[in-house]
Tab-separated table of C-alpha atoms and ligand atoms in Angstrom:
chain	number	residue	atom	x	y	z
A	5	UNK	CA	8.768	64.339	-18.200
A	6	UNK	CA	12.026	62.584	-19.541
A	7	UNK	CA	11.780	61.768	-23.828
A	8	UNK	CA	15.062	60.583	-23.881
A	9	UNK	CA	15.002	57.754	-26.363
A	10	UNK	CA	16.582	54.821	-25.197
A	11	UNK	CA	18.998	53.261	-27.867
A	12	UNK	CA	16.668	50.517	-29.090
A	13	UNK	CA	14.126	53.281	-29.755
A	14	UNK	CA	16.613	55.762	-31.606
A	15	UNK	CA	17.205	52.581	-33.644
A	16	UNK	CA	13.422	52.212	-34.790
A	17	UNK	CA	12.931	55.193	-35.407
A	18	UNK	CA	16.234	55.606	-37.807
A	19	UNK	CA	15.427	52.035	-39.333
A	20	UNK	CA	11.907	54.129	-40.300
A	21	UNK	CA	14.057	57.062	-41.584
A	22	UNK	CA	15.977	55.188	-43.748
A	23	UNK	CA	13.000	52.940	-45.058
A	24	UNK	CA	11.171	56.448	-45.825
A	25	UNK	CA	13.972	57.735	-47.770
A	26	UNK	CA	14.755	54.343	-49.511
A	27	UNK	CA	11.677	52.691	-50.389
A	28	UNK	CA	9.281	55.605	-50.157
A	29	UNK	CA	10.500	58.702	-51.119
A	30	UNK	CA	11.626	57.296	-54.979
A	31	UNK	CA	8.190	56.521	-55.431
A	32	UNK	CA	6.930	60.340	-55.184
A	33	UNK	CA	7.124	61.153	-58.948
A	34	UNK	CA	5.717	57.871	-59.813
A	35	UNK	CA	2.652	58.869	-57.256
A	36	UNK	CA	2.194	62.351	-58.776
A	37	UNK	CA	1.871	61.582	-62.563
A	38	UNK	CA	-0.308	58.281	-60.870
A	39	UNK	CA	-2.577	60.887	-58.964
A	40	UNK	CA	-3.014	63.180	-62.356
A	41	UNK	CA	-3.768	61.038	-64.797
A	42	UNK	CA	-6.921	60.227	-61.509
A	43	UNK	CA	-5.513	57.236	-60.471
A	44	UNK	CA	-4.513	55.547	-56.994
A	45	UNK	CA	-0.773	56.777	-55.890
A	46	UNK	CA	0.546	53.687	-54.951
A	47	UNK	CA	-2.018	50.445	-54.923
A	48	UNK	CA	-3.047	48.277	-52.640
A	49	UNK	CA	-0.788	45.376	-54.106
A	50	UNK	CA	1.854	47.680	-53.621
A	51	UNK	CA	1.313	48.967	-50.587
A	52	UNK	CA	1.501	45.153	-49.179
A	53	UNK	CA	4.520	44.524	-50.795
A	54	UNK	CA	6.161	47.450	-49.382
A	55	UNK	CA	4.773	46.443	-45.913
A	56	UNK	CA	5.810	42.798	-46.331
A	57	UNK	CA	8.914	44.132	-47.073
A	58	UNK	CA	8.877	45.825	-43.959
A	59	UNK	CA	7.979	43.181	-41.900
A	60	UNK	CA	10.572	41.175	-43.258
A	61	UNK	CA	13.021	43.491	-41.028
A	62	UNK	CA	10.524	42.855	-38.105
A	63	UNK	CA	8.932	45.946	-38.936
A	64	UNK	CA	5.128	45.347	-38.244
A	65	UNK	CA	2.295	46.201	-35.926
A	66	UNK	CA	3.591	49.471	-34.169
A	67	UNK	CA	0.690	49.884	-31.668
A	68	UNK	CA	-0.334	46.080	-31.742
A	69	UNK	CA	0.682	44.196	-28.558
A	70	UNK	CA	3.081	41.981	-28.640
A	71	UNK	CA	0.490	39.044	-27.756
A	72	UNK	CA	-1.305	40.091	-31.218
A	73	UNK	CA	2.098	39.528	-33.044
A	74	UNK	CA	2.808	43.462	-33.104
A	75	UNK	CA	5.827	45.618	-31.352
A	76	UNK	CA	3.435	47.092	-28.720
A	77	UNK	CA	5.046	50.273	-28.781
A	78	UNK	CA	3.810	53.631	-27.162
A	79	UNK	CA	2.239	56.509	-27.988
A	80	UNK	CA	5.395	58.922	-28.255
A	81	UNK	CA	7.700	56.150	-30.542
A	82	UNK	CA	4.011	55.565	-32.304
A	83	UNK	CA	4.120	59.317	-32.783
A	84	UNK	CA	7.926	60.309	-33.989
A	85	UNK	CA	7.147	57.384	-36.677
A	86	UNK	CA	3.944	58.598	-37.882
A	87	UNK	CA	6.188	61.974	-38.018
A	88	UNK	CA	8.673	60.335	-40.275
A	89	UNK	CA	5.677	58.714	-42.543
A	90	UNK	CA	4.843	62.122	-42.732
A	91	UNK	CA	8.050	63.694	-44.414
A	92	UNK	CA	6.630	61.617	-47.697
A	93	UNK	CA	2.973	62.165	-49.319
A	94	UNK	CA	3.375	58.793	-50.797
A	95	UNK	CA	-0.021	57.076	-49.048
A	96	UNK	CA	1.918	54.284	-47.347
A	97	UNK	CA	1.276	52.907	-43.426
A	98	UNK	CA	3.133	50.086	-41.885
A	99	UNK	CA	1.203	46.675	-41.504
A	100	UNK	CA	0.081	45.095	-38.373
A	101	UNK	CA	-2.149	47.274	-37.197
A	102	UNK	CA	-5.718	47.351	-36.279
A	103	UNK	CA	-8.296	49.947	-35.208
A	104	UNK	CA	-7.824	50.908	-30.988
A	105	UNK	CA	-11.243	49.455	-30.534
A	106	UNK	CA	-11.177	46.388	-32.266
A	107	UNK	CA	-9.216	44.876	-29.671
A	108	UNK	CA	-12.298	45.388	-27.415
A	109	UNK	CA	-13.742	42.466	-29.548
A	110	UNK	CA	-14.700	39.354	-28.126
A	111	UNK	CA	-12.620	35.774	-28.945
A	112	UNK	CA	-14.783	34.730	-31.661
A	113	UNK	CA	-14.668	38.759	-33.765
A	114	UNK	CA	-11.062	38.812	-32.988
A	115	UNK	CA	-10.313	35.730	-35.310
A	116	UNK	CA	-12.840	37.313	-38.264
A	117	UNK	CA	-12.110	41.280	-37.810
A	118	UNK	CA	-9.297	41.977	-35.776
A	119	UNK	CA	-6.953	39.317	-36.666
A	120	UNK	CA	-7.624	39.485	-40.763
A	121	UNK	CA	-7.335	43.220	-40.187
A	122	UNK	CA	-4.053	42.876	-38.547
A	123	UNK	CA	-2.538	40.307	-41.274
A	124	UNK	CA	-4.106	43.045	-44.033
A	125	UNK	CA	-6.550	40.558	-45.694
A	126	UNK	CA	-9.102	42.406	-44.459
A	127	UNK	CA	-9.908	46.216	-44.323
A	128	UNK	CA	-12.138	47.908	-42.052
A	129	UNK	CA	-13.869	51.116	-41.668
A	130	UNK	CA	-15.206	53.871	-39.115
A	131	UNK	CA	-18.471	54.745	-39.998
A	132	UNK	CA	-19.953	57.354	-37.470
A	133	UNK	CA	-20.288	60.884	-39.501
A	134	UNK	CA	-24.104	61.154	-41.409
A	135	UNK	CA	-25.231	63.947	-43.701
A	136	UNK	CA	-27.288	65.399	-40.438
A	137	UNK	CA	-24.404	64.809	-37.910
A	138	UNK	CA	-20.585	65.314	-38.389
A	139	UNK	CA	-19.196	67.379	-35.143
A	140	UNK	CA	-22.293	66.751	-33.689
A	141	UNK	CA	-22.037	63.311	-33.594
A	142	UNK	CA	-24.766	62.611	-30.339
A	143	UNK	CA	-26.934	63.195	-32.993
A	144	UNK	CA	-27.228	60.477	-35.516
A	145	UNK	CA	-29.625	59.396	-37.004
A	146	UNK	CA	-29.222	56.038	-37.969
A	147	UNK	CA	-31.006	53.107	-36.677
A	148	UNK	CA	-30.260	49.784	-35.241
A	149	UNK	CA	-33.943	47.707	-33.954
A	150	UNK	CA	-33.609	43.829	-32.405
A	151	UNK	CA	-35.701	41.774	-34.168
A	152	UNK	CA	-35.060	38.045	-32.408
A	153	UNK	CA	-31.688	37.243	-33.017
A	154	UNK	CA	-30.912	39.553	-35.323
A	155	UNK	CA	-30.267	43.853	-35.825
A	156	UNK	CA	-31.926	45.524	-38.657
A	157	UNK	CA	-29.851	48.882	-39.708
A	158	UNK	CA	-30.993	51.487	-41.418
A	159	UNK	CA	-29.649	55.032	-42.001
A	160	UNK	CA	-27.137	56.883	-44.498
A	161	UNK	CA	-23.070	57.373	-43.198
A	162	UNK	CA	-21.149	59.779	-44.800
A	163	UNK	CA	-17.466	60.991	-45.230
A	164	UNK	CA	-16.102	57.175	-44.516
A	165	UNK	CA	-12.013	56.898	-44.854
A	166	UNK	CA	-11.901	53.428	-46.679
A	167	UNK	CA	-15.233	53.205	-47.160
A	168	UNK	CA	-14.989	52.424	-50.761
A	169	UNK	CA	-12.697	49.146	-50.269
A	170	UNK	CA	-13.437	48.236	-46.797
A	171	UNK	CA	-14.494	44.563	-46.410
A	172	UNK	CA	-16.924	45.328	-42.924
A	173	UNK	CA	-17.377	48.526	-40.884
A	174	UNK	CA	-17.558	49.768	-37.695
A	175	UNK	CA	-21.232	51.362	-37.433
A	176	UNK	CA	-22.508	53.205	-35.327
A	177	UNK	CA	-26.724	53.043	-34.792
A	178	UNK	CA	-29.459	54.031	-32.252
A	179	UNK	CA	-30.155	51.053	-30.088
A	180	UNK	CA	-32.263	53.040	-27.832
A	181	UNK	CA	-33.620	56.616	-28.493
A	182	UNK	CA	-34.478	57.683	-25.071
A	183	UNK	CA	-31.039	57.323	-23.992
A	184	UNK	CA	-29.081	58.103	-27.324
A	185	UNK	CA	-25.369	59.192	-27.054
A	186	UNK	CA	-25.765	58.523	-23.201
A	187	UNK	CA	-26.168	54.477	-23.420
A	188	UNK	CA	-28.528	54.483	-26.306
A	189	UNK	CA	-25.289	53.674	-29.115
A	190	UNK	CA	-24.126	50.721	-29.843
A	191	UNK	CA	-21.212	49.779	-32.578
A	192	UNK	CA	-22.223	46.661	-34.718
A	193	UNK	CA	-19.667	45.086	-37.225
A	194	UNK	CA	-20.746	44.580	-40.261
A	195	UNK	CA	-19.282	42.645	-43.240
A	196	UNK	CA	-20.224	43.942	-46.481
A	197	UNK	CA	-22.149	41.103	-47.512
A	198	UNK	CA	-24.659	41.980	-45.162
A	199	UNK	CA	-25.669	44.541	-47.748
A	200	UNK	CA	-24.427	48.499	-47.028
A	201	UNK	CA	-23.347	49.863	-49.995
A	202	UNK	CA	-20.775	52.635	-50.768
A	203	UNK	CA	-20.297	55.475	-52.887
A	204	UNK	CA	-17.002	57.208	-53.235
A	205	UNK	CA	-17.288	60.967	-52.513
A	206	UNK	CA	-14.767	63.041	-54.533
A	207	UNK	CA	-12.861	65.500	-52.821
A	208	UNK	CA	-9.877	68.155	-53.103
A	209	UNK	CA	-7.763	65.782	-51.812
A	210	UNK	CA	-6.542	62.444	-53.648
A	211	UNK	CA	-7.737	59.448	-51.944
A	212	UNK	CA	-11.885	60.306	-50.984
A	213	UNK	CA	-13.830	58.933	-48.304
A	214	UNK	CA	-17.266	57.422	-49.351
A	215	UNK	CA	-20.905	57.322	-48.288
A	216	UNK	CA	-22.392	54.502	-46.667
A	217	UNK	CA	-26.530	53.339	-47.260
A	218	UNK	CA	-27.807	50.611	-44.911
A	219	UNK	CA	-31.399	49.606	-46.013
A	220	UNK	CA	-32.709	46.646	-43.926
A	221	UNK	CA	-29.335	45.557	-43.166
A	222	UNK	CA	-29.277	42.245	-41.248
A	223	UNK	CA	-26.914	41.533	-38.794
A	224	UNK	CA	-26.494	38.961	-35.856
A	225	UNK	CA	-26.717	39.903	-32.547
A	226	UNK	CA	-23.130	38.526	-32.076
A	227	UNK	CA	-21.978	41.464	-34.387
A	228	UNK	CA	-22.032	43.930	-31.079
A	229	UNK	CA	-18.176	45.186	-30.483
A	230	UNK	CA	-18.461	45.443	-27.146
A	231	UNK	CA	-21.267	46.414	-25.389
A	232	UNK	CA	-24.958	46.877	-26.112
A	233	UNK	CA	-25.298	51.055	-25.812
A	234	UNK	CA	-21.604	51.436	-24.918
A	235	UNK	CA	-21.185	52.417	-28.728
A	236	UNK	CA	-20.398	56.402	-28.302
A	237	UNK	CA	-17.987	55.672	-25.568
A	238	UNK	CA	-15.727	53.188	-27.708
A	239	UNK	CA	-16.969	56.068	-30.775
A	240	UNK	CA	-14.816	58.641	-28.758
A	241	UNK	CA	-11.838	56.826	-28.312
A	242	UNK	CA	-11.368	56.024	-32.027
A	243	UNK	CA	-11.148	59.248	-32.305
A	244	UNK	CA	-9.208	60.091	-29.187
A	245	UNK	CA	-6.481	58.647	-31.166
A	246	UNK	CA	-5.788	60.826	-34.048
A	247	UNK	CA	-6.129	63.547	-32.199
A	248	UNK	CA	-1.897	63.107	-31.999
A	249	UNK	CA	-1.257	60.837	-34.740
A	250	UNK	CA	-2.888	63.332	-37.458
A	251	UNK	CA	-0.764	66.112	-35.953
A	252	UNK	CA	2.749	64.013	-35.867
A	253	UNK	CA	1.860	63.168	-39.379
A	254	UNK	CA	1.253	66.594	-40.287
A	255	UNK	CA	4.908	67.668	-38.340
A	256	UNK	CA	6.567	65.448	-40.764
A	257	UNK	CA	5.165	67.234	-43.863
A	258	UNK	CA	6.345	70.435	-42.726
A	259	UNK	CA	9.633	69.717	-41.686
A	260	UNK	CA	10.195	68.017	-45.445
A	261	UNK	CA	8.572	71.024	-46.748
A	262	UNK	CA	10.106	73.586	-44.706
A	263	UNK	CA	13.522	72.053	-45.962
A	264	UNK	CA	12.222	72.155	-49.693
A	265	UNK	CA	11.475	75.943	-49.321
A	266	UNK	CA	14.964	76.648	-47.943
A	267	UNK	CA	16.553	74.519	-50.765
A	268	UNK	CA	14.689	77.007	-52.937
A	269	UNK	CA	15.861	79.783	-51.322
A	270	UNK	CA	18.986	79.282	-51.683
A	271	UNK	CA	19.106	78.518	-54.927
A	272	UNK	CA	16.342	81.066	-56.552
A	273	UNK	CA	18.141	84.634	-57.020
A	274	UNK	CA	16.258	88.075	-57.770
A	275	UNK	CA	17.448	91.378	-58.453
A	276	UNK	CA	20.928	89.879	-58.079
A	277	UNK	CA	20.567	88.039	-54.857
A	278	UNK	CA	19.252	84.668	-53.435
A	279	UNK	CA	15.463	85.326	-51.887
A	280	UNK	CA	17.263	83.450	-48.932
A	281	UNK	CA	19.185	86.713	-47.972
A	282	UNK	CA	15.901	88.527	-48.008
A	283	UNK	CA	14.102	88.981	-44.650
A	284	UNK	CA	10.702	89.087	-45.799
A	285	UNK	CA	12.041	84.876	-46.813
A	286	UNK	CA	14.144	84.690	-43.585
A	287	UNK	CA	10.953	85.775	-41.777
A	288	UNK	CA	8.971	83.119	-43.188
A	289	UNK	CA	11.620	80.226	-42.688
A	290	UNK	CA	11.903	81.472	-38.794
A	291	UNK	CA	7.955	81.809	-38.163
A	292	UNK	CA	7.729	78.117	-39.366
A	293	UNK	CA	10.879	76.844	-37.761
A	294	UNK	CA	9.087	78.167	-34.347
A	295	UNK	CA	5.854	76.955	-35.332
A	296	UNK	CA	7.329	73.008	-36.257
A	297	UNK	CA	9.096	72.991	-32.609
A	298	UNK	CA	5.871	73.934	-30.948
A	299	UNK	CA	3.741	71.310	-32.639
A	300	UNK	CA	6.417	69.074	-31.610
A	301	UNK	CA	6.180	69.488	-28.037
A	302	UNK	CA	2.276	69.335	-28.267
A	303	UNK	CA	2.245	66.393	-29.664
A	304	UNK	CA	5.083	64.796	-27.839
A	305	UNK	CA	3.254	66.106	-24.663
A	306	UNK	CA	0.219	64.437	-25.507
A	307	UNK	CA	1.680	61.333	-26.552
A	308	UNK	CA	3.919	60.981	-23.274
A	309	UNK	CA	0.563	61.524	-21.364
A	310	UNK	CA	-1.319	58.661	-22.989
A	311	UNK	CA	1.595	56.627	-22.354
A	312	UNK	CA	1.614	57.293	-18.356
A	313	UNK	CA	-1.986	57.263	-18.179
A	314	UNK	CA	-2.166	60.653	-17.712
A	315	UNK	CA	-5.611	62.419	-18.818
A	316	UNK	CA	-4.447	63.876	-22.078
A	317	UNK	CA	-7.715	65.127	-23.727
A	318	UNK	CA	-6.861	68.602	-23.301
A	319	UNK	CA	-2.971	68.273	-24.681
A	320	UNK	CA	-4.760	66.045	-27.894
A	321	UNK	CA	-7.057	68.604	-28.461
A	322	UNK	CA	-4.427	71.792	-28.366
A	323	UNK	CA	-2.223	69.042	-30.310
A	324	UNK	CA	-5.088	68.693	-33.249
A	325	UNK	CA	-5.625	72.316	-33.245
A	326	UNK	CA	-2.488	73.923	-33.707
A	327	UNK	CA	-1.216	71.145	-35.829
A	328	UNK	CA	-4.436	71.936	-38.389
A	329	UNK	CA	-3.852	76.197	-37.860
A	330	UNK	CA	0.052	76.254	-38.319
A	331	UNK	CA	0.334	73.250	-40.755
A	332	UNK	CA	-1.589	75.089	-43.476
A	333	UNK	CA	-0.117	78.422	-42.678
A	334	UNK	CA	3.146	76.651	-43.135
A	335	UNK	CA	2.349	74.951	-46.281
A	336	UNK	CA	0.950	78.216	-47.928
A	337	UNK	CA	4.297	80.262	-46.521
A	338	UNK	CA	6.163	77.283	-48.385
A	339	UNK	CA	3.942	77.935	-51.565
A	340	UNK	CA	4.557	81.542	-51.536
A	341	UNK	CA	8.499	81.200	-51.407
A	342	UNK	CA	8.313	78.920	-54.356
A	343	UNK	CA	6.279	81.761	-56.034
A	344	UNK	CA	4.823	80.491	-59.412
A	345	UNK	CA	6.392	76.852	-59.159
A	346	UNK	CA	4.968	76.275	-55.951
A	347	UNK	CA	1.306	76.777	-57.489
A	348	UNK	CA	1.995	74.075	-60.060
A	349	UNK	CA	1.958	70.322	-60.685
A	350	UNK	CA	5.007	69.563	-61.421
A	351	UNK	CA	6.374	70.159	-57.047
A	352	UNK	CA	4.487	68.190	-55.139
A	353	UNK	CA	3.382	71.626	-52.815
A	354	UNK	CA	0.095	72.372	-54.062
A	355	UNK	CA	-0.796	68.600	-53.411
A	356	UNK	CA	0.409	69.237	-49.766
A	357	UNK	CA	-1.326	72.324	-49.844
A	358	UNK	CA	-4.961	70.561	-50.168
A	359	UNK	CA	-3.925	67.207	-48.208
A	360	UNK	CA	-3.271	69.670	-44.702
A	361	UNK	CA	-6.390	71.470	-45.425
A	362	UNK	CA	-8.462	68.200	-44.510
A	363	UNK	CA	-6.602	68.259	-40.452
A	364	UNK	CA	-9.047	71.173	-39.470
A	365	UNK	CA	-12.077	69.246	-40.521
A	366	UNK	CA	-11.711	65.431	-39.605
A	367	UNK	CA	-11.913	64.165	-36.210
A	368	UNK	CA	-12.851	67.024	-34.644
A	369	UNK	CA	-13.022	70.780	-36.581
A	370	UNK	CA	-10.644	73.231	-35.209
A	371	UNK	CA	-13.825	74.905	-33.704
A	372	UNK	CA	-14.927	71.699	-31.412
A	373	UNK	CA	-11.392	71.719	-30.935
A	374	UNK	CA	-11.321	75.165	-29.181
A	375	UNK	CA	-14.943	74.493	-27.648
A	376	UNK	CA	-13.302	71.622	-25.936
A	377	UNK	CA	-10.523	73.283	-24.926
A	378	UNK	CA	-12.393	75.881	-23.423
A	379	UNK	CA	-14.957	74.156	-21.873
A	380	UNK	CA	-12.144	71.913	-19.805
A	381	UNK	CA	-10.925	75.527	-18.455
A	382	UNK	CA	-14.020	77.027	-17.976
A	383	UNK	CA	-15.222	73.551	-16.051
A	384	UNK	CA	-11.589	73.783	-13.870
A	385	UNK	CA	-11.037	70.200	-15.493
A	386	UNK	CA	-7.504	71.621	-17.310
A	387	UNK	CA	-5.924	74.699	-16.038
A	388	UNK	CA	-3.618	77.300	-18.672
A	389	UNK	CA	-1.004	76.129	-16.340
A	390	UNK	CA	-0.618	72.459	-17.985
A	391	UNK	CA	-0.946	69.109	-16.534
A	392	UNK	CA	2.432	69.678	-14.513
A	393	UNK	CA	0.508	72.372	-12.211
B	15	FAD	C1	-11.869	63.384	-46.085
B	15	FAD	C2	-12.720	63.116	-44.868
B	15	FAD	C3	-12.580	61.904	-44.206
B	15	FAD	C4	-13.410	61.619	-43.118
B	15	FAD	N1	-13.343	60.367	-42.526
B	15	FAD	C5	-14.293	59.990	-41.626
B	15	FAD	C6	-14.383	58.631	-41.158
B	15	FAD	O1	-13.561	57.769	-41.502
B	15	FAD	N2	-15.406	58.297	-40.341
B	15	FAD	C7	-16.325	59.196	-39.915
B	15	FAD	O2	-17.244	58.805	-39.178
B	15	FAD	N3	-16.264	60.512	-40.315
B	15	FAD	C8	-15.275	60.902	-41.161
B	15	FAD	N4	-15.222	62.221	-41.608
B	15	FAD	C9	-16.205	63.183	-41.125
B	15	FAD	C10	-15.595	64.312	-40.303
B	15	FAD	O3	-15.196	63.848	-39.050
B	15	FAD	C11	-16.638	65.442	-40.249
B	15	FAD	O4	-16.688	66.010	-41.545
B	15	FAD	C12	-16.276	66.495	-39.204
B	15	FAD	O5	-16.438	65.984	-37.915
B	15	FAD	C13	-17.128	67.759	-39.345
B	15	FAD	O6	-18.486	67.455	-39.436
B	15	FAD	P1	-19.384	68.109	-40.606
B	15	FAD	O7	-18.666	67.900	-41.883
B	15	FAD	O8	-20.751	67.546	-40.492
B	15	FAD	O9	-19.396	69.638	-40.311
B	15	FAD	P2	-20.411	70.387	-39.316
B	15	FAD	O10	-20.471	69.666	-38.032
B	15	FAD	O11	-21.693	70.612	-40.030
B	15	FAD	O12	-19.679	71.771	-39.108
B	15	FAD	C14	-19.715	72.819	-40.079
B	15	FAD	C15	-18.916	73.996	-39.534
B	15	FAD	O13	-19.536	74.468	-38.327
B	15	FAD	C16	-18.599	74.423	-37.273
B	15	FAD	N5	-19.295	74.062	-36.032
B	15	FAD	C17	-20.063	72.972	-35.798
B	15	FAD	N6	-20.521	72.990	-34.536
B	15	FAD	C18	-19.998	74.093	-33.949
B	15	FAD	C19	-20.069	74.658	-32.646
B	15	FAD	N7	-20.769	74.082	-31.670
B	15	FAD	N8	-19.410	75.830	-32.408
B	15	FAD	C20	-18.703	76.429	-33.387
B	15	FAD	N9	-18.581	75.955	-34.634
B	15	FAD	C21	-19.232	74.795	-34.909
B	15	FAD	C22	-17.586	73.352	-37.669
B	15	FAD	O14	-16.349	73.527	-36.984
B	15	FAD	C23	-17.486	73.617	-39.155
B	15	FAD	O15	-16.634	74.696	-39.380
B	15	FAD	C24	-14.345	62.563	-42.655
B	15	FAD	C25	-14.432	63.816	-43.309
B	15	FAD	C26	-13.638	64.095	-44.393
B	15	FAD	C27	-13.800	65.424	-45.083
């Protein structure tokens, strides 16, 4: 396993750096008082004019092959830039990209979904979670029936990232109940003027998903992303892919927070002394030091094995887990050493605090994390020894 970077890629990802520091991270005050007064950090207007700004410098379309206008790059340079995204909380992503399975649309959806989406005139959304199925996803409920040319949907979605602003979604319905999960799901796009509506669901964090209602919604048969009952399969690799990027996200936030707590340290004396020269602080500052280098590796590991085509379910899962445990012990160590201040609203650690709680829930709880973990031991599919033998 070489992660050497060559020099082109130590120059994206300091270009990124530099962008986060310059253009992102003066925004942060301007994003808190936004977010209290219960309004959007940073809006979408701005958002595209930060990523235009961006792609002005070439900057645009990390993942997106090059034949889609994009960089193409892999998973691990995909990865240590999602890491340096993270060291902000300012809600900002580069533009150019597109869901993983949208490219598995056909020539005529590529021009109205994927290719909008890429260019950011368009915004989609993932719509698999219902109020009856969230980890157990083989269970939904919702309905998709073929009557001529046309699908008729039916069913409630719930928990939808962008759900609120998205222009179409991804759906995911029954196409045949004897076979469910197993060939019986199929994905349909469908715009939003085919009639779902949304409701946004408020949360503890700042930006909330929303709930989705399709009642008799109409859509062509042409609206099938891929294929008819191949909808779980294409389900699982959506979600296959945050299963590093949340994690590298998360890494950034605690190396920018770790840093804040040590600032603090330094500077905040008691009884005559910084709380640096205190173990009890030292202790703290080591545990998470240790902790950041190990997520690191996970999801460096895990990246590096998508890239060689390695099977890296097992690393994304241990990747997703111990980001979601050791990011939010970090975070609260990094509250504690800021004792009162860190509680308040005037750092931006609390906010942290509740944003890192959300990576044990989403794509995938820490608990179907460990059950898939286990199971791939248990089966002899992964062994404790790693994929290197
Ligand atoms: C902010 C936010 C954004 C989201 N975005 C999206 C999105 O864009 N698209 C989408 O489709 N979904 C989205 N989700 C849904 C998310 O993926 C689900 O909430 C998650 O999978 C958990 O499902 P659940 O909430 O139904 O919990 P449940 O599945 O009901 O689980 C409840 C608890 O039981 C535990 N549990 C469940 N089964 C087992 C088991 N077999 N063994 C041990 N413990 C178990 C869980 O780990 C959890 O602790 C989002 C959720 C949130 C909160």
């Amino acid at each position: 396993m070489d992660l050497t970077l060559t020099d082109e890629e130590r120059e994206i990802r300091d270009w990124v750096r530099t962008f986060v520091t310059k253009e992102l991270v003066p925004l942060e005050s301007q994003v808190l008082e936004r977010e209290r007064r219960g309004e959007r950090g940073i809006t979408l207007d701005e958002v595209k004019t930060l990523q235009d700004k961006a792609r002005e410098s070439g900057f645009f379309g990390i993942q997106t092959p090059e034949e889609h206008g994009g960089m193409g790059l892999g998973a691990v340079m995909n990865a240590l830039l999602e890491a340096e995204l993270g060291r902000t909380f300012v809600p900002f992503k580069f533009g150019g990209e597109a869901d993983n399975i949208l490219f598995d649309a056909n020539a005529e959806q590529q021009e109205t979904y994927l290719r909008p989406t890429i260019e950011g005139t368009r915004h989609s959304c993932f719509a698999i979670t219902e109020p009856g199925a969230g980890s157990d996803a083989r269970n939904i409920r919702t309905t998709a029936v073929r009557d001529g040319d046309e699908w008729v949907i039916n069913g409630e979605k719930t928990f939808i990232t962008g759900g609120d602003i998205a222009d179409f979604t991804m759906v995911f319905a029954v196409t045949d109940k004897e076979r469910g999960a197993d060939g019986g799901v199929t994905c349909f796009l469908a715009d939003r003027e085919s009639g779902w509506t949304s409701t946004p669901i408020p949360t503890m964090g700042e930006w909330g998903p929303a709930s989705l209602s399709f009642a008799d919604v109409r859509v062509p048969h042409s609206a099938i992303l891929g294929e008819e009952g191949r909808g779980f399969e294409l389900a699982m690799r959506w979600i296959g892919k945050g299963r590093y990027l949340l994690p590298a996200r998360a890494l950034g936030a605690c190396e920018r927070l770790v840093e804040m707590a040590m600032e603090h340290a330094r500077n905040r004396v008691t009884f005559g002394e910084p709380i640096a020269n205190r173990q009890a602080i030292q202790w703290m500052i080591a545990d998470s030091a240790v902790e950041i280098e190990a997520l690191r590796w996970l999801v460096l590991t895990a990246a590096w094995q998508v890239d060689h085509a390695v099977d890296s379910r097992q690393a994304q899962s241990m990747a997703k887990l111990y980001g979601g445990v050791h990011a939010n012990e970090i975070v609260d160590r990094v509250l504690q050493i800021h004792g009162g201040m860190g509680y308040t609203r005037e750092l931006p650690v609390e906010r942290w605090y509740r944003e890192l709680r959300l990576l044990r829930i989403y794509e995938g709880t820490d608990e179907i994390q460990r059950r898939t973990i286990a199971r791939n031991l248990l089966s002899g599919h992964a062994s404790v020894r790693g994929h290197l033998g």
